[in-house]
GROMACS .gro file of C-alpha atoms in nm:
model
  205
    1MET     CA    1  -0.177   1.842  -0.741
    2THR     CA    2  -0.021   2.060  -0.480
    3ASP     CA    3  -0.241   2.357  -0.541
    4TRP     CA    4  -0.547   2.093  -0.489
    5LEU     CA    5  -0.391   1.968  -0.174
    6VAL     CA    6  -0.349   2.334  -0.033
    7GLY     CA    7  -0.692   2.425  -0.133
    8LEU     CA    8  -0.832   2.132   0.047
    9MET     CA    9  -0.632   2.185   0.374
   10GLU     CA   10  -0.713   2.555   0.353
   11SER     CA   11  -1.084   2.481   0.338
   12LEU     CA   12  -1.112   2.203   0.565
   13GLY     CA   13  -0.788   2.207   0.778
   14ALA     CA   14  -0.667   1.872   0.912
   15PRO     CA   15  -0.963   1.657   0.810
   16GLY     CA   16  -0.879   1.770   0.455
   17ALA     CA   17  -0.541   1.596   0.497
   18GLY     CA   18  -0.715   1.297   0.618
   19ILE     CA   19  -0.949   1.303   0.336
   20ALA     CA   20  -0.646   1.337   0.092
   21ILE     CA   21  -0.485   1.039   0.260
   22ALA     CA   22  -0.804   0.813   0.251
   23LEU     CA   23  -0.795   0.876  -0.140
   24GLU     CA   24  -0.439   0.794  -0.170
   25ASN     CA   25  -0.535   0.462  -0.022
   26LEU     CA   26  -0.765   0.430  -0.298
   27PHE     CA   27  -0.571   0.597  -0.575
   28PRO     CA   28  -0.200   0.526  -0.525
   29PRO     CA   29  -0.103   0.799  -0.793
   30LEU     CA   30  -0.199   1.047  -0.504
   31PRO     CA   31   0.134   0.991  -0.308
   32SER     CA   32   0.129   1.010   0.048
   33GLU     CA   33   0.495   1.128   0.025
   34VAL     CA   34   0.353   1.451  -0.113
   35ILE     CA   35   0.047   1.493   0.102
   36LEU     CA   36   0.199   1.408   0.458
   37PRO     CA   37   0.510   1.661   0.429
   38LEU     CA   38   0.278   1.950   0.279
   39ALA     CA   39   0.039   1.873   0.604
   40GLY     CA   40   0.348   1.912   0.817
   41PHE     CA   41   0.471   2.236   0.667
   42THR     CA   42   0.107   2.364   0.691
   43ALA     CA   43   0.114   2.284   1.044
   44GLY     CA   44   0.469   2.427   1.087
   45MET     CA   45   0.315   2.783   0.959
   46GLY     CA   46   0.059   2.777   1.239
   47LYS     CA   47  -0.236   2.712   1.000
   48MET     CA   48  -0.315   2.355   1.138
   49ASP     CA   49  -0.267   2.178   1.471
   50LEU     CA   50   0.033   1.923   1.422
   51LEU     CA   51  -0.155   1.666   1.663
   52ASP     CA   52  -0.478   1.718   1.466
   53VAL     CA   53  -0.283   1.654   1.146
   54LEU     CA   54  -0.141   1.329   1.272
   55VAL     CA   55  -0.481   1.186   1.409
   56TRP     CA   56  -0.658   1.267   1.094
   57THR     CA   57  -0.404   1.146   0.848
   58THR     CA   58  -0.397   0.843   1.044
   59LEU     CA   59  -0.771   0.819   1.042
   60GLY     CA   60  -0.769   0.881   0.684
   61SER     CA   61  -0.522   0.607   0.628
   62VAL     CA   62  -0.722   0.338   0.850
   63VAL     CA   63  -1.060   0.441   0.638
   64GLY     CA   64  -0.890   0.399   0.290
   65ALA     CA   65  -0.737   0.055   0.417
   66LEU     CA   66  -1.072  -0.067   0.539
   67ALA     CA   67  -1.242   0.023   0.202
   68LEU     CA   68  -0.968  -0.203   0.030
   69TYR     CA   69  -1.000  -0.449   0.284
   70TRP     CA   70  -1.395  -0.496   0.194
   71VAL     CA   71  -1.300  -0.500  -0.166
   72GLY     CA   72  -1.078  -0.813  -0.089
   73ALA     CA   73  -1.364  -0.973   0.130
   74LEU     CA   74  -1.615  -0.915  -0.110
   75LEU     CA   75  -1.405  -1.057  -0.397
   76GLY     CA   76  -1.340  -1.361  -0.190
   77ARG     CA   77  -1.101  -1.676  -0.228
   78GLU     CA   78  -1.305  -1.848  -0.482
   79ARG     CA   79  -1.310  -1.559  -0.725
   80VAL     CA   80  -0.952  -1.485  -0.675
   81LEU     CA   81  -0.873  -1.860  -0.753
   82ALA     CA   82  -1.109  -1.844  -1.055
   83LEU     CA   83  -0.918  -1.527  -1.177
   84ALA     CA   84  -0.599  -1.678  -1.135
   85SER     CA   85  -0.685  -1.990  -1.350
   86LYS     CA   86  -0.748  -1.764  -1.670
   87LEU     CA   87  -0.432  -1.580  -1.623
   88PRO     CA   88  -0.154  -1.713  -1.850
   89LEU     CA   89   0.161  -1.862  -1.658
   90VAL     CA   90  -0.025  -1.831  -1.318
   91LYS     CA   91  -0.118  -2.162  -1.149
   92THR     CA   92  -0.380  -2.219  -0.865
   93SER     CA   93  -0.069  -2.347  -0.671
   94ASP     CA   94   0.084  -2.000  -0.679
   95ILE     CA   95  -0.230  -1.839  -0.514
   96GLU     CA   96  -0.237  -2.141  -0.250
   97LYS     CA   97   0.117  -2.084  -0.170
   98THR     CA   98   0.064  -1.711  -0.138
   99GLU     CA   99  -0.223  -1.792   0.090
  100ALA     CA  100  -0.021  -2.033   0.308
  101TRP     CA  101   0.251  -1.751   0.337
  102PHE     CA  102   0.004  -1.482   0.410
  103GLN     CA  103  -0.166  -1.701   0.697
  104ARG     CA  104   0.192  -1.749   0.860
  105HIS     CA  105   0.322  -1.376   0.826
  106GLY     CA  106  -0.011  -1.181   0.767
  107ARG     CA  107   0.030  -0.974   1.070
  108LYS     CA  108   0.385  -0.878   1.015
  109THR     CA  109   0.290  -0.804   0.647
  110VAL     CA  110   0.009  -0.568   0.722
  111PHE     CA  111   0.203  -0.374   0.988
  112PHE     CA  112   0.518  -0.359   0.788
  113GLY     CA  113   0.344  -0.322   0.453
  114ARG     CA  114   0.184   0.026   0.579
  115MET     CA  115   0.553   0.165   0.575
  116ILE     CA  116   0.631   0.051   0.206
  117PRO     CA  117   0.557   0.248  -0.095
  118VAL     CA  118   0.310   0.097  -0.345
  119PHE     CA  119   0.234  -0.194  -0.109
  120ARG     CA  120   0.083   0.059   0.156
  121SER     CA  121  -0.273   0.021  -0.043
  122LEU     CA  122  -0.240  -0.317  -0.190
  123ILE     CA  123  -0.158  -0.501   0.129
  124SER     CA  124  -0.514  -0.461   0.239
  125ILE     CA  125  -0.682  -0.654  -0.026
  126PRO     CA  126  -0.525  -0.999   0.035
  127ALA     CA  127  -0.598  -0.930   0.423
  128GLY     CA  128  -0.965  -0.898   0.313
  129VAL     CA  129  -0.941  -1.206   0.095
  130GLU     CA  130  -0.818  -1.406   0.370
  131ARG     CA  131  -1.080  -1.256   0.605
  132MET     CA  132  -0.802  -1.149   0.876
  133PRO     CA  133  -1.002  -1.054   1.198
  134MET     CA  134  -1.134  -0.686   1.144
  135LEU     CA  135  -0.983  -0.581   1.474
  136THR     CA  136  -0.646  -0.716   1.435
  137PHE     CA  137  -0.623  -0.581   1.089
  138THR     CA  138  -0.751  -0.229   1.204
  139LEU     CA  139  -0.504  -0.215   1.492
  140LEU     CA  140  -0.208  -0.328   1.287
  141THR     CA  141  -0.319  -0.080   0.997
  142THR     CA  142  -0.343   0.203   1.267
  143ALA     CA  143   0.008   0.150   1.413
  144GLY     CA  144   0.183   0.094   1.094
  145SER     CA  145  -0.005   0.402   0.945
  146LEU     CA  146   0.080   0.607   1.235
  147ILE     CA  147   0.450   0.551   1.241
  148TRP     CA  148   0.451   0.624   0.846
  149ASN     CA  149   0.250   0.941   0.881
  150THR     CA  150   0.447   1.065   1.175
  151ILE     CA  151   0.769   1.033   1.018
  152PHE     CA  152   0.652   1.230   0.697
  153VAL     CA  153   0.451   1.484   0.868
  154MET     CA  154   0.726   1.572   1.109
  155ALA     CA  155   0.982   1.576   0.810
  156GLY     CA  156   0.761   1.839   0.650
  157TYR     CA  157   0.724   2.024   0.984
  158LEU     CA  158   1.074   2.055   1.052
  159LEU     CA  159   1.209   2.108   0.691
  160GLY     CA  160   0.983   2.404   0.667
  161ASP     CA  161   0.993   2.561   0.303
  162LYS     CA  162   1.228   2.263   0.207
  163TRP     CA  163   0.940   2.011   0.260
  164GLU     CA  164   0.968   1.890  -0.111
  165LEU     CA  165   1.303   1.746  -0.029
  166VAL     CA  166   1.089   1.463   0.128
  167GLU     CA  167   0.916   1.399  -0.206
  168THR     CA  168   1.246   1.387  -0.398
  169TYR     CA  169   1.398   1.122  -0.168
  170ALA     CA  170   1.090   0.939  -0.110
  171GLY     CA  171   1.023   0.921  -0.472
  172ILE     CA  172   1.381   0.754  -0.509
  173GLY     CA  173   1.248   0.479  -0.251
  174SER     CA  174   0.931   0.425  -0.458
  175LYS     CA  175   1.107   0.391  -0.780
  176VAL     CA  176   1.349   0.134  -0.616
  177VAL     CA  177   1.067  -0.077  -0.496
  178ILE     CA  178   0.873  -0.071  -0.830
  179GLY     CA  179   1.205  -0.178  -0.985
  180LEU     CA  180   1.230  -0.469  -0.770
  181VAL     CA  181   0.872  -0.574  -0.830
  182ALA     CA  182   0.916  -0.557  -1.198
  183LEU     CA  183   1.254  -0.756  -1.168
  184ALA     CA  184   1.048  -1.016  -0.973
  185ILE     CA  185   0.786  -1.042  -1.239
  186VAL     CA  186   1.033  -1.068  -1.527
  187VAL     CA  187   1.211  -1.374  -1.306
  188PHE     CA  188   0.856  -1.526  -1.240
  189ILE     CA  189   0.766  -1.505  -1.609
  190ALA     CA  190   1.134  -1.662  -1.716
  191VAL     CA  191   1.085  -1.934  -1.487
  192ARG     CA  192   0.738  -2.022  -1.555
  193LEU     CA  193   0.819  -1.997  -1.949
  194SER     CA  194   1.117  -2.235  -1.904
  195GLU     CA  195   0.911  -2.475  -1.699
  196ARG     CA  196   0.681  -2.492  -2.017
  197ARG     CA  197   0.940  -2.561  -2.246
  198LYS     CA  198   1.080  -2.826  -2.022
  199GLY     CA  199   0.735  -2.983  -2.006
  200ARG     CA  200   0.677  -2.992  -2.371
  201HIS     CA  201   1.022  -3.162  -2.439
  202ALA     CA  202   0.940  -3.415  -2.182
  203ASN     CA  203   0.607  -3.498  -2.335
  204ARG     CA  204   0.779  -3.520  -2.683
  205GLY     CA  205   1.026  -3.762  -2.536
   0.00000   0.00000   0.00000
């Protein structure tokens, strides 16, 4: 993957880093934790302008986020509810509670979500489903992305040849997030199965 990224940046410069980040939003297996520090390292070598890298990677983040926003907008609330009704253990009320929570905390979620591994991409979809105002979504996404991108680009810029350390430590953070999500899913399934058992016993009684 690194060779592909290097080739993209050598061919297109800072816009190449922006394209890579836009694709990362759409295909999370392309980690920003690799793209951004590598772009910073490349800028540190004098092959790209540091400010250009920050501008283009943030632009790429916004473009990728807007694409997923429109996926959510096109999917729409009714389709989400229809899909949820077909999923085992998921209730329509779960979606309605999530909606209510997003309506109260959506702005903070979009802003801070841009700085959380895994959720960085996914958070754009519920924003689209809920039709958060486009200008609000774009501004919050730009601000959150700029902070995240600056941290990782500057880390690569300052670490130089050791830029891969960023990927190592960021990878640990990503695994922690994934582990917490997996734990939350297990707890949700356990609670829902327990509710079903209690419901069956109540019906028999």
